[in-house]
PDB file of C-alpha atoms in Angstrom:
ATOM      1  CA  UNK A   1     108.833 100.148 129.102  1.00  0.00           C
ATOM      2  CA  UNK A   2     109.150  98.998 125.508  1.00  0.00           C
ATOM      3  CA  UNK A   3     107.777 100.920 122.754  1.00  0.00           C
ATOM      4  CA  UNK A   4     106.241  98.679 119.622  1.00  0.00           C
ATOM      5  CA  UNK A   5     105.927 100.152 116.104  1.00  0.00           C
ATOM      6  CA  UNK A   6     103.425  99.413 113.324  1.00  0.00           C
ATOM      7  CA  UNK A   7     104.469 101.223 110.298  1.00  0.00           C
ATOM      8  CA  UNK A   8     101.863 101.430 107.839  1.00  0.00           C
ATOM      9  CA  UNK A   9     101.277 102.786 104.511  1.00  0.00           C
ATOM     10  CA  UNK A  10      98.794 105.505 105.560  1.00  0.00           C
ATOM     11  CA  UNK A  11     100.209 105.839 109.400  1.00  0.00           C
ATOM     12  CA  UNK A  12     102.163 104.654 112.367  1.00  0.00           C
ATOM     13  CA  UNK A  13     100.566 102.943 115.304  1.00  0.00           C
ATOM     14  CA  UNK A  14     102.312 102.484 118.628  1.00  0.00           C
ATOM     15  CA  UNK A  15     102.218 101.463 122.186  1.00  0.00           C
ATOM     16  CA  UNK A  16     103.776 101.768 124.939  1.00  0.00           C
ATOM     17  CA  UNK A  17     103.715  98.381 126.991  1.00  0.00           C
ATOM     18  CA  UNK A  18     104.180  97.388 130.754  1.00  0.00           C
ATOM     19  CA  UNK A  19     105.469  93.965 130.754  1.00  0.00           C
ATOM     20  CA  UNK A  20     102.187  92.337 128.632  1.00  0.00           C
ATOM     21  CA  UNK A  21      99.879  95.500 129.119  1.00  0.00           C
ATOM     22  CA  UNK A  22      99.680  98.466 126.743  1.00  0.00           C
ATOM     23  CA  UNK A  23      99.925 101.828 128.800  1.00  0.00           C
ATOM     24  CA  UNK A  24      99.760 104.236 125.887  1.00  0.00           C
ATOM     25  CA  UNK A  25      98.512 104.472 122.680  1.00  0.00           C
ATOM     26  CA  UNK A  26      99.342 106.654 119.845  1.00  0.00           C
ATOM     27  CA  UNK A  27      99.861 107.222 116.470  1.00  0.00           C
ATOM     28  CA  UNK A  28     101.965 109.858 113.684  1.00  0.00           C
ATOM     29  CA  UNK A  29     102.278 110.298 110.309  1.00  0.00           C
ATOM     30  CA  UNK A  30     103.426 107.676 107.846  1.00  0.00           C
ATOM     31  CA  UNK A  31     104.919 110.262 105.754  1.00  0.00           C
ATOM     32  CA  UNK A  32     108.566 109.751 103.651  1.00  0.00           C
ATOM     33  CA  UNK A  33     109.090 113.666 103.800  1.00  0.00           C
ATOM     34  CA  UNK A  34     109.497 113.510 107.578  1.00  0.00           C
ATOM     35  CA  UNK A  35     112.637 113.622 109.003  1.00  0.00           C
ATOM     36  CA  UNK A  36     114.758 111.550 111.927  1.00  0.00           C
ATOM     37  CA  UNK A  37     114.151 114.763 113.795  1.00  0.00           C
ATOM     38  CA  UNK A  38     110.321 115.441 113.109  1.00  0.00           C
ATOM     39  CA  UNK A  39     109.558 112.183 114.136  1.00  0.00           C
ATOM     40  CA  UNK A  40     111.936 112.403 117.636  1.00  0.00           C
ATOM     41  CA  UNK A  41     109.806 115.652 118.563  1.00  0.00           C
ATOM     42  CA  UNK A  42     106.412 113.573 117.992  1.00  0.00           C
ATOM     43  CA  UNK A  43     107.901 110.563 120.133  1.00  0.00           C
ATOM     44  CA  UNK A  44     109.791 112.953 122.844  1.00  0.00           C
ATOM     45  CA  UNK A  45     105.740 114.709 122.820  1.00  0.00           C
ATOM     46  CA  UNK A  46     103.833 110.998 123.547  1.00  0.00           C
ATOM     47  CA  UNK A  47     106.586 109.529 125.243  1.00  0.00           C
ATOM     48  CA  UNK A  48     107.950 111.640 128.016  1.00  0.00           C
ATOM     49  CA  UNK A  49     110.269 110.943 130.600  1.00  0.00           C
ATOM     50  CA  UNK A  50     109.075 107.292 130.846  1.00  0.00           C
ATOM     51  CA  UNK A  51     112.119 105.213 130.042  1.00  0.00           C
ATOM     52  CA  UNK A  52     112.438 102.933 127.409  1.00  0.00           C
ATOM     53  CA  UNK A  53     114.196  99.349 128.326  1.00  0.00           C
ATOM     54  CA  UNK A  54     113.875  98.738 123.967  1.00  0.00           C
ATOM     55  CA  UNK A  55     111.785  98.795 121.468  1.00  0.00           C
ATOM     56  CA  UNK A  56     110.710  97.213 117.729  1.00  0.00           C
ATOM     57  CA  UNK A  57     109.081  98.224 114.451  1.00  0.00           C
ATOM     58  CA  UNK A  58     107.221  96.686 111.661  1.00  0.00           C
ATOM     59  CA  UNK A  59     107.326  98.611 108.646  1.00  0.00           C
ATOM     60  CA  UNK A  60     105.904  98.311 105.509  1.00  0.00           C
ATOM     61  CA  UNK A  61     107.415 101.464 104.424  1.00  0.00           C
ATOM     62  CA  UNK A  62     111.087 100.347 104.392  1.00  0.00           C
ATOM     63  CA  UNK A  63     112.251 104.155 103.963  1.00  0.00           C
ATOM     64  CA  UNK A  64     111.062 104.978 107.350  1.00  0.00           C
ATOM     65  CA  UNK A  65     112.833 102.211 109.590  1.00  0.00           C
ATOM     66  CA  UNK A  66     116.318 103.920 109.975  1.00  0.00           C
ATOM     67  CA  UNK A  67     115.003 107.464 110.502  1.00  0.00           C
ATOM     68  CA  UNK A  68     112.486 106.083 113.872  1.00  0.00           C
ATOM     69  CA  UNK A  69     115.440 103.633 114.755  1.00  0.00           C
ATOM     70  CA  UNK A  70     118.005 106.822 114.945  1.00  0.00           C
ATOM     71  CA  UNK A  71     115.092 108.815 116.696  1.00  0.00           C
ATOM     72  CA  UNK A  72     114.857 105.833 119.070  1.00  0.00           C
ATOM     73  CA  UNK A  73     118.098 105.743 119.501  1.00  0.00           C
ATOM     74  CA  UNK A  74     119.501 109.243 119.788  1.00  0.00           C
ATOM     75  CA  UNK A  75     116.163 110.039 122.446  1.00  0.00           C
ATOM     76  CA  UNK A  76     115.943 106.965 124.492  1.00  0.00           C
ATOM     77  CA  UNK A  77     119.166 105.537 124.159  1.00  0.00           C
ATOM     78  CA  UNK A  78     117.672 102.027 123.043  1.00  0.00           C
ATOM     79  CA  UNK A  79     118.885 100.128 119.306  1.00  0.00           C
ATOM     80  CA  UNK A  80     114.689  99.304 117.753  1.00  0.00           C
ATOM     81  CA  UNK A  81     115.007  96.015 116.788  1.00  0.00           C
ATOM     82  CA  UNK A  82     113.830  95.597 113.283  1.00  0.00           C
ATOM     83  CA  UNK A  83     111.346  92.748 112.604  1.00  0.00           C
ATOM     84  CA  UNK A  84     111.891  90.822 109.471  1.00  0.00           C
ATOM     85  CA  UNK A  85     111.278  87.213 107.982  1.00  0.00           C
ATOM     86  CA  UNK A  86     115.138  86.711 109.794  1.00  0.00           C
ATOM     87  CA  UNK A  87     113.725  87.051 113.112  1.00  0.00           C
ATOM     88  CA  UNK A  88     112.989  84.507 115.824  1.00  0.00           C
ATOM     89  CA  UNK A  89     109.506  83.928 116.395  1.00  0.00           C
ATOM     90  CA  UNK A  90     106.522  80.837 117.733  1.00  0.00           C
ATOM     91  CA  UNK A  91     105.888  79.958 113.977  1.00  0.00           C
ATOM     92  CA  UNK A  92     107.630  78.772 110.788  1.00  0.00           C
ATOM     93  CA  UNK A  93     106.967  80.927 107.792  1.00  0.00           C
ATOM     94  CA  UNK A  94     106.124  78.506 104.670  1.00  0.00           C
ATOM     95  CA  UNK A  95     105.575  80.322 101.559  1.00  0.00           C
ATOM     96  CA  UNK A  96     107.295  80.637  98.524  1.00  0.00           C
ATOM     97  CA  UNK A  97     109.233  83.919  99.362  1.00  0.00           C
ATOM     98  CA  UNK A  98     109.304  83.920 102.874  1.00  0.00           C
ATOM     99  CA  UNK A  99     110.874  87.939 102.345  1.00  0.00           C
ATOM    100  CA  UNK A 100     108.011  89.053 100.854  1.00  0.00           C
ATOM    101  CA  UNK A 101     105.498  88.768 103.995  1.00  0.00           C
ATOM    102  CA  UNK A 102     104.889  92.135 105.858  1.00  0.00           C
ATOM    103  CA  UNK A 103     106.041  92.582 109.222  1.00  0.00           C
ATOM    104  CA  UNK A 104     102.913  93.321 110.442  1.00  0.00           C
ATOM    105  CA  UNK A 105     101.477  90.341 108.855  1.00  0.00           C
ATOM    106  CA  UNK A 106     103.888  87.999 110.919  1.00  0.00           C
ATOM    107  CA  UNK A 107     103.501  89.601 114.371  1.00  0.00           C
ATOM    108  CA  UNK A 108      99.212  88.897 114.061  1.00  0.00           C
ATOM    109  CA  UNK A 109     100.097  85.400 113.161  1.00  0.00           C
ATOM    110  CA  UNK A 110     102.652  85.066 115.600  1.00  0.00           C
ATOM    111  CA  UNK A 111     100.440  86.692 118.864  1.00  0.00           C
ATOM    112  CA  UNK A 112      97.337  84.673 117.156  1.00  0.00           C
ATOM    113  CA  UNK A 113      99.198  81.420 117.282  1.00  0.00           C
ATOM    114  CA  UNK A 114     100.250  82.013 120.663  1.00  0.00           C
ATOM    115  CA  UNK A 115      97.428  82.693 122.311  1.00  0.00           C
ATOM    116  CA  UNK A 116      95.359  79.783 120.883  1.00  0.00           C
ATOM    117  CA  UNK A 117      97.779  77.293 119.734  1.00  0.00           C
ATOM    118  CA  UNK A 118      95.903  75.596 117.043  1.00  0.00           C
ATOM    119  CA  UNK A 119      95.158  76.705 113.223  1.00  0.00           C
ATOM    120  CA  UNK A 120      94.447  80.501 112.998  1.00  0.00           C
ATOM    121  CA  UNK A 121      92.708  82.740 110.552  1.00  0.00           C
ATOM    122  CA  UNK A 122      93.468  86.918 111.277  1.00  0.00           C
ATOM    123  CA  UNK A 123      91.389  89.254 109.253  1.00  0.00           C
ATOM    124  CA  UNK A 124      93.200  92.683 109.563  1.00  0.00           C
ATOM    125  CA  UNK A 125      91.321  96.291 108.965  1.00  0.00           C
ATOM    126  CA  UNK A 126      94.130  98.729 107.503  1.00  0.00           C
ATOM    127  CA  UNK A 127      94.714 100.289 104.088  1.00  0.00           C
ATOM    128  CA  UNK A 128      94.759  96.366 102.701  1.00  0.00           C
ATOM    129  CA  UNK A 129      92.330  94.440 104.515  1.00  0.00           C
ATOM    130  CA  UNK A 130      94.466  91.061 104.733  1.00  0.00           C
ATOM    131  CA  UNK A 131      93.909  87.729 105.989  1.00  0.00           C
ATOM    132  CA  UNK A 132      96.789  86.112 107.881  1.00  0.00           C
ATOM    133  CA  UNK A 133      96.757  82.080 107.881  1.00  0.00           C
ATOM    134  CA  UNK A 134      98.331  79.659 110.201  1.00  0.00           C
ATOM    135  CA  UNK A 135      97.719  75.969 110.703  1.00  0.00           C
ATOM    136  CA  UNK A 136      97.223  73.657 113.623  1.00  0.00           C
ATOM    137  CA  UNK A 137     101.088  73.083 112.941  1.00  0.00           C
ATOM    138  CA  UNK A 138     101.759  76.535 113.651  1.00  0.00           C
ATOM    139  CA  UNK A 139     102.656  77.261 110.203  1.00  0.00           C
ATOM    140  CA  UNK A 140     102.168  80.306 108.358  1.00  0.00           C
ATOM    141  CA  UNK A 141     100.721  79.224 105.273  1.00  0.00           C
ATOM    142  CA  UNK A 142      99.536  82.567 103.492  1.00  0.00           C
ATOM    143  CA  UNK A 143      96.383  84.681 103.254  1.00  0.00           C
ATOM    144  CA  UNK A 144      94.721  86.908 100.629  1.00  0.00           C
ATOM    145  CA  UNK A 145      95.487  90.884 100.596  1.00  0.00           C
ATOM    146  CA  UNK A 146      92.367  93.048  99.451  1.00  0.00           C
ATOM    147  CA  UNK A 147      91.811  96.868  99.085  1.00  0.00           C
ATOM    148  CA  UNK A 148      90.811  97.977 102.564  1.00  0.00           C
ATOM    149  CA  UNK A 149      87.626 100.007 103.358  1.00  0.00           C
ATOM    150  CA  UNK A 150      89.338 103.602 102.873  1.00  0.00           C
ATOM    151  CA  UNK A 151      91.184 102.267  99.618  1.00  0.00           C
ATOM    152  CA  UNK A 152      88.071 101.696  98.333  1.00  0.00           C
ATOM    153  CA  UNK A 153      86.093 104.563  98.787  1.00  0.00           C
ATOM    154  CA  UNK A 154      89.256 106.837  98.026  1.00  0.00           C
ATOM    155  CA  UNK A 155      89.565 104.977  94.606  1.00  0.00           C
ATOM    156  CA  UNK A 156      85.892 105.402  93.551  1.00  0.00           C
ATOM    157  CA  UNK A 157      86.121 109.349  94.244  1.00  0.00           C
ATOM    158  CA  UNK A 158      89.942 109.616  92.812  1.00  0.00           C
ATOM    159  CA  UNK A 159      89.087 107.437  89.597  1.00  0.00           C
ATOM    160  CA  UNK A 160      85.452 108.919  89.016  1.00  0.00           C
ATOM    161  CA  UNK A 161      84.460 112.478  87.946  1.00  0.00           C
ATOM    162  CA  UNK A 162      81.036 112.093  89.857  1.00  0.00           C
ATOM    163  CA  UNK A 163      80.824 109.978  92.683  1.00  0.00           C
ATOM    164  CA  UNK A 164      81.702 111.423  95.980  1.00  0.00           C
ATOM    165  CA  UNK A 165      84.547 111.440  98.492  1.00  0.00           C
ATOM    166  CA  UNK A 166      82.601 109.092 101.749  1.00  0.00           C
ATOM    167  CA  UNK A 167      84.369 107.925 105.088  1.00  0.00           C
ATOM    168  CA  UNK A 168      83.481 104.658 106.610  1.00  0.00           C
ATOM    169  CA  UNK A 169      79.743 104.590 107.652  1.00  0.00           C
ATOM    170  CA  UNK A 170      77.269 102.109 108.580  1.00  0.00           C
ATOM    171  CA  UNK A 171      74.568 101.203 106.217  1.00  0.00           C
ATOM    172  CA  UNK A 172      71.369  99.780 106.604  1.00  0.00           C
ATOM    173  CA  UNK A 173      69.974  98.490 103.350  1.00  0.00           C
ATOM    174  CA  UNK A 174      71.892  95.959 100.816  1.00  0.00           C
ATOM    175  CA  UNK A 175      69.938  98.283  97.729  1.00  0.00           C
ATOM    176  CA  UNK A 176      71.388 102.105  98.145  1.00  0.00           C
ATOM    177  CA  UNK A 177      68.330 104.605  96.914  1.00  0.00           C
ATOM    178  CA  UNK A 178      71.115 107.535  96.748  1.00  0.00           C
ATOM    179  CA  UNK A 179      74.729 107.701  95.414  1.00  0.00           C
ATOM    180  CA  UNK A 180      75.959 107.639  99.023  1.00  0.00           C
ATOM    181  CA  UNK A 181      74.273 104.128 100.038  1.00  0.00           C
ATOM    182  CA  UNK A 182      74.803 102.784  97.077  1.00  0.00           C
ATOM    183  CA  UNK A 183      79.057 103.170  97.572  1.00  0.00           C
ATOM    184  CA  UNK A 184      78.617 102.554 101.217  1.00  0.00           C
ATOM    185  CA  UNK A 185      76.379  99.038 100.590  1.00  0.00           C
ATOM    186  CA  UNK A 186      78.912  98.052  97.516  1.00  0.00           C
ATOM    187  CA  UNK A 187      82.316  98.662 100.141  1.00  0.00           C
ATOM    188  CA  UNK A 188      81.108  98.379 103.641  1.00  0.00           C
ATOM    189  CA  UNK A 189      78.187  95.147 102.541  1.00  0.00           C
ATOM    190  CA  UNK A 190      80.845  93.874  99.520  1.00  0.00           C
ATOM    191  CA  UNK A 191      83.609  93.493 102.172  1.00  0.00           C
ATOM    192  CA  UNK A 192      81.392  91.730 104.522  1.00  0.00           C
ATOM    193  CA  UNK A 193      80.345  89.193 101.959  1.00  0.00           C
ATOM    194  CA  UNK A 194      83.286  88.675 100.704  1.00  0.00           C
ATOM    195  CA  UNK A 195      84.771  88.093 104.302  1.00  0.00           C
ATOM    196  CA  UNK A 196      82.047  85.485 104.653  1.00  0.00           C
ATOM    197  CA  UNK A 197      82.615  84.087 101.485  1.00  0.00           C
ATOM    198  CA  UNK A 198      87.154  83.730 102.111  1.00  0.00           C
ATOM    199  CA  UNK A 199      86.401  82.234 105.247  1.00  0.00           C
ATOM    200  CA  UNK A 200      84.518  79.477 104.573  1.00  0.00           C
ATOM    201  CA  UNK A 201      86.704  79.131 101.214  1.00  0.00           C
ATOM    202  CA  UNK A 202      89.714  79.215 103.461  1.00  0.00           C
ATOM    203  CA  UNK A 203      88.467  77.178 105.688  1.00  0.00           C
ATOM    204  CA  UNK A 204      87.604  74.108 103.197  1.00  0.00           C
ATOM    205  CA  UNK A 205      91.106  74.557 101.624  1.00  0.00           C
ATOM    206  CA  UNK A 206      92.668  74.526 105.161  1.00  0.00           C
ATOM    207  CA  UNK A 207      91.469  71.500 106.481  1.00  0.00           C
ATOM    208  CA  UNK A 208      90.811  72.387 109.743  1.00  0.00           C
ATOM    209  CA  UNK A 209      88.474  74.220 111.727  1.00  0.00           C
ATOM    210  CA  UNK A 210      90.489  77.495 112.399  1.00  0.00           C
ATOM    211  CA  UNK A 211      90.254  80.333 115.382  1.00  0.00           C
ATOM    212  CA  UNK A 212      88.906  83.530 113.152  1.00  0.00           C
ATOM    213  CA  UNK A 213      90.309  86.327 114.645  1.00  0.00           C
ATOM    214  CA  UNK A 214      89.832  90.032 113.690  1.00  0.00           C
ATOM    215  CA  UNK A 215      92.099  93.135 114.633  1.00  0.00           C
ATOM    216  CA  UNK A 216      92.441  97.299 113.216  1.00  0.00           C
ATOM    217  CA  UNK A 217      90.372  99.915 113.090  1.00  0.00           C
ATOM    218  CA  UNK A 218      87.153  98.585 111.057  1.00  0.00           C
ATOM    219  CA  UNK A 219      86.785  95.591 112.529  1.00  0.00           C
ATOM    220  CA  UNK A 220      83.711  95.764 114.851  1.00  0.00           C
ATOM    221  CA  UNK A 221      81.348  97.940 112.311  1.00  0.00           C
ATOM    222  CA  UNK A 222      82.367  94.932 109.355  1.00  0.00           C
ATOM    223  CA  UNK A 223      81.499  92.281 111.759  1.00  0.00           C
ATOM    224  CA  UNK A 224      77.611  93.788 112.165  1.00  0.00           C
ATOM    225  CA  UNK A 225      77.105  92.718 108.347  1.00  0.00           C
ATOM    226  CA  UNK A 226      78.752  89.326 108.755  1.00  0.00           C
ATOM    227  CA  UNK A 227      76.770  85.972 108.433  1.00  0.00           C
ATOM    228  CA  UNK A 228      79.433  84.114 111.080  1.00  0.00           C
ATOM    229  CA  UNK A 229      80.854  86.669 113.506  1.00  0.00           C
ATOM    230  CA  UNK A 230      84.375  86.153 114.263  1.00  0.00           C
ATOM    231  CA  UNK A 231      85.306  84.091 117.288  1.00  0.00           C
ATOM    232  CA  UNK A 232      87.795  86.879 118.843  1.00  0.00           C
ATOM    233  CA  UNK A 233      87.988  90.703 118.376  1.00  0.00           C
ATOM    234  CA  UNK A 234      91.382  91.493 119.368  1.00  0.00           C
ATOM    235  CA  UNK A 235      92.037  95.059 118.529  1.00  0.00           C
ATOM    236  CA  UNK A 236      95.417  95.309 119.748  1.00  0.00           C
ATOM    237  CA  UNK A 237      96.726  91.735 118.062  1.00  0.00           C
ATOM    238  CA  UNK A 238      99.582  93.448 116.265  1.00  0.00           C
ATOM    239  CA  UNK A 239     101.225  95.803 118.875  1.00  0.00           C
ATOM    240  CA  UNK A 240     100.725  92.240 121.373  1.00  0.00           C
ATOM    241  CA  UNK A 241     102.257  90.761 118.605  1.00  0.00           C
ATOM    242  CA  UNK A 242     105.447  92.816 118.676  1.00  0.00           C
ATOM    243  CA  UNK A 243     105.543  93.004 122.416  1.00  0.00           C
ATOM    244  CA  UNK A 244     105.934  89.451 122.569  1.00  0.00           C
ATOM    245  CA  UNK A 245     108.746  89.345 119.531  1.00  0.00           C
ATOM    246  CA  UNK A 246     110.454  91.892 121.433  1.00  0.00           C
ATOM    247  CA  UNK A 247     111.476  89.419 123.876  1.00  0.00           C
ATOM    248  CA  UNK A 248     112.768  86.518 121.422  1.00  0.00           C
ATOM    249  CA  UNK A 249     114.899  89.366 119.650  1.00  0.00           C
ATOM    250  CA  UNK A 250     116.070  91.239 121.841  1.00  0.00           C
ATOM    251  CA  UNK A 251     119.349  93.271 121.938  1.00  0.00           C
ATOM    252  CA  UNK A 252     121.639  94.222 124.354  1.00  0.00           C
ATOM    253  CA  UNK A 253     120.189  96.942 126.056  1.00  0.00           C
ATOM    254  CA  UNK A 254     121.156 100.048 126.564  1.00  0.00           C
ATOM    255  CA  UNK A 255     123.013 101.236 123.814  1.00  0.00           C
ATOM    256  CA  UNK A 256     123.771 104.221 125.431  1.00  0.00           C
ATOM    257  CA  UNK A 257     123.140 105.861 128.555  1.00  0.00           C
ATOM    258  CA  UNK A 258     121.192 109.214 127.505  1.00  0.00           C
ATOM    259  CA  UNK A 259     120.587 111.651 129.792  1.00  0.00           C
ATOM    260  CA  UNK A 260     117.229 113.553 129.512  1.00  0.00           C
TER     261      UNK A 260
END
């Protein structure tokens, strides 16, 4: 079994894959005040006594990596591979700073490319909603990094003495006749449109007719509001993503022989 883990700002995703198919599903905390042995008692609870043959994180939270890798390790008895701009993977990264990409960002361009094999556009529903861009030379070229759906509405409330504290909702009408559809129709509508509008802008600047591919956990209610719907709705693109990395990088394994 190898356990993949998506580190995020506001929380950790992971899975538990099979070969190429996910098993389990489950997240915990992003949270810096947690420690190496907080987060082995939430993996020992989701895990089990299935046995881990490795594993690998993405982490945008760069405090976090060692404390899950020594969880990993002292539980399972398995060294997490780290993923990082260093690692082998089916694309070339070609930007500027090739250390500044997230993690995250490279395993949805990497599992996009891969399954398609031509130029690739991934629109990604976190706490940044980000666009991930390769071309038909398997190249990742860039994207664009937005406030994501909850940063939005979060920030109105936090930065505003009257408007409200909303969670993610559909909304029916472009003109909101109350405070509530109002925020909704500017966040949930704006993102649309402006997911319309970068895709066709990307597109043009590209050069080539790319795959649009969307993945996370806002994905399908954005799409209703869309002009073009996206060509695939992959909701598991970035833990595929680092299943299939796991493979190019990975160590010796085990470390250690832990009994359990």
């Amino acid at each position: 079994m190898i356990l993949t883990i998506d580190i995020g700002n506001t929380s950790i995703t992971c899975g538990l894959y099979k070969e190429n198919t996910i098993v389990k599903r489950f997240r915990m905390p992003s949270d810096t005040d947690m420690t190496v042995q907080d987060y082995g008692q939430l993996l020992s609870e989701n895990i089990g006594d299935m046995k881990l043959s490795g594993a690998i994180i993405a982490s945008v939270v760069g405090e976090l990596n060692n404390r899950i890798q020594y969880a990993i390790l002292s539980l399972f008895g398995v060294m997490a591979v780290i993923l990082s701009d260093k690692s082998k993977m089916p694309i070339k990264l070609a930007l500027k700073n090739n250390a500044e990409i997230g993690a995250d960002r490279i395993a949805n361009g990497s599992r996009a490319y891969e399954l398609y094999g031509k130029a690739v556009i991934v629109v990604d529903f976190g706490t940044a909603t980000t666009f991930d861009i390769v071309n038909g030379k398997g190249e990742f070229i860039g994207g664009i990094i937005a406030p994501g759906l909850g940063t939005q509405l979060a920030s109105l409330s936090n930065a505003t003495e009257k408007l409200p504290s909303l969670e993610v909702a559909e909304i029916n009408n472009y003109i909101g006749n109350c405070t509530k559809d109002a925020i909704l129709s500017g966040v949930i509508r704006g993102t649309a449109s402006m997911i319309d509008g970068m895709l066709q802008n990307c597109t043009e600047e590209l050069g080539e007719k790319p795959i649009i591919i969307s993945t996370g956990g806002y994905c399908e209610i954005i799409s209703k509001y869309m002009t073009k719907k996206f060509d695939h709705i992959v909701p598991e693109l970035t833990l595929d993503g680092l299943n299939s990395l796991f493979y190019l990088n990975k160590p010796i394994q085990p470390v250690y022989n832990i009994k359990r």
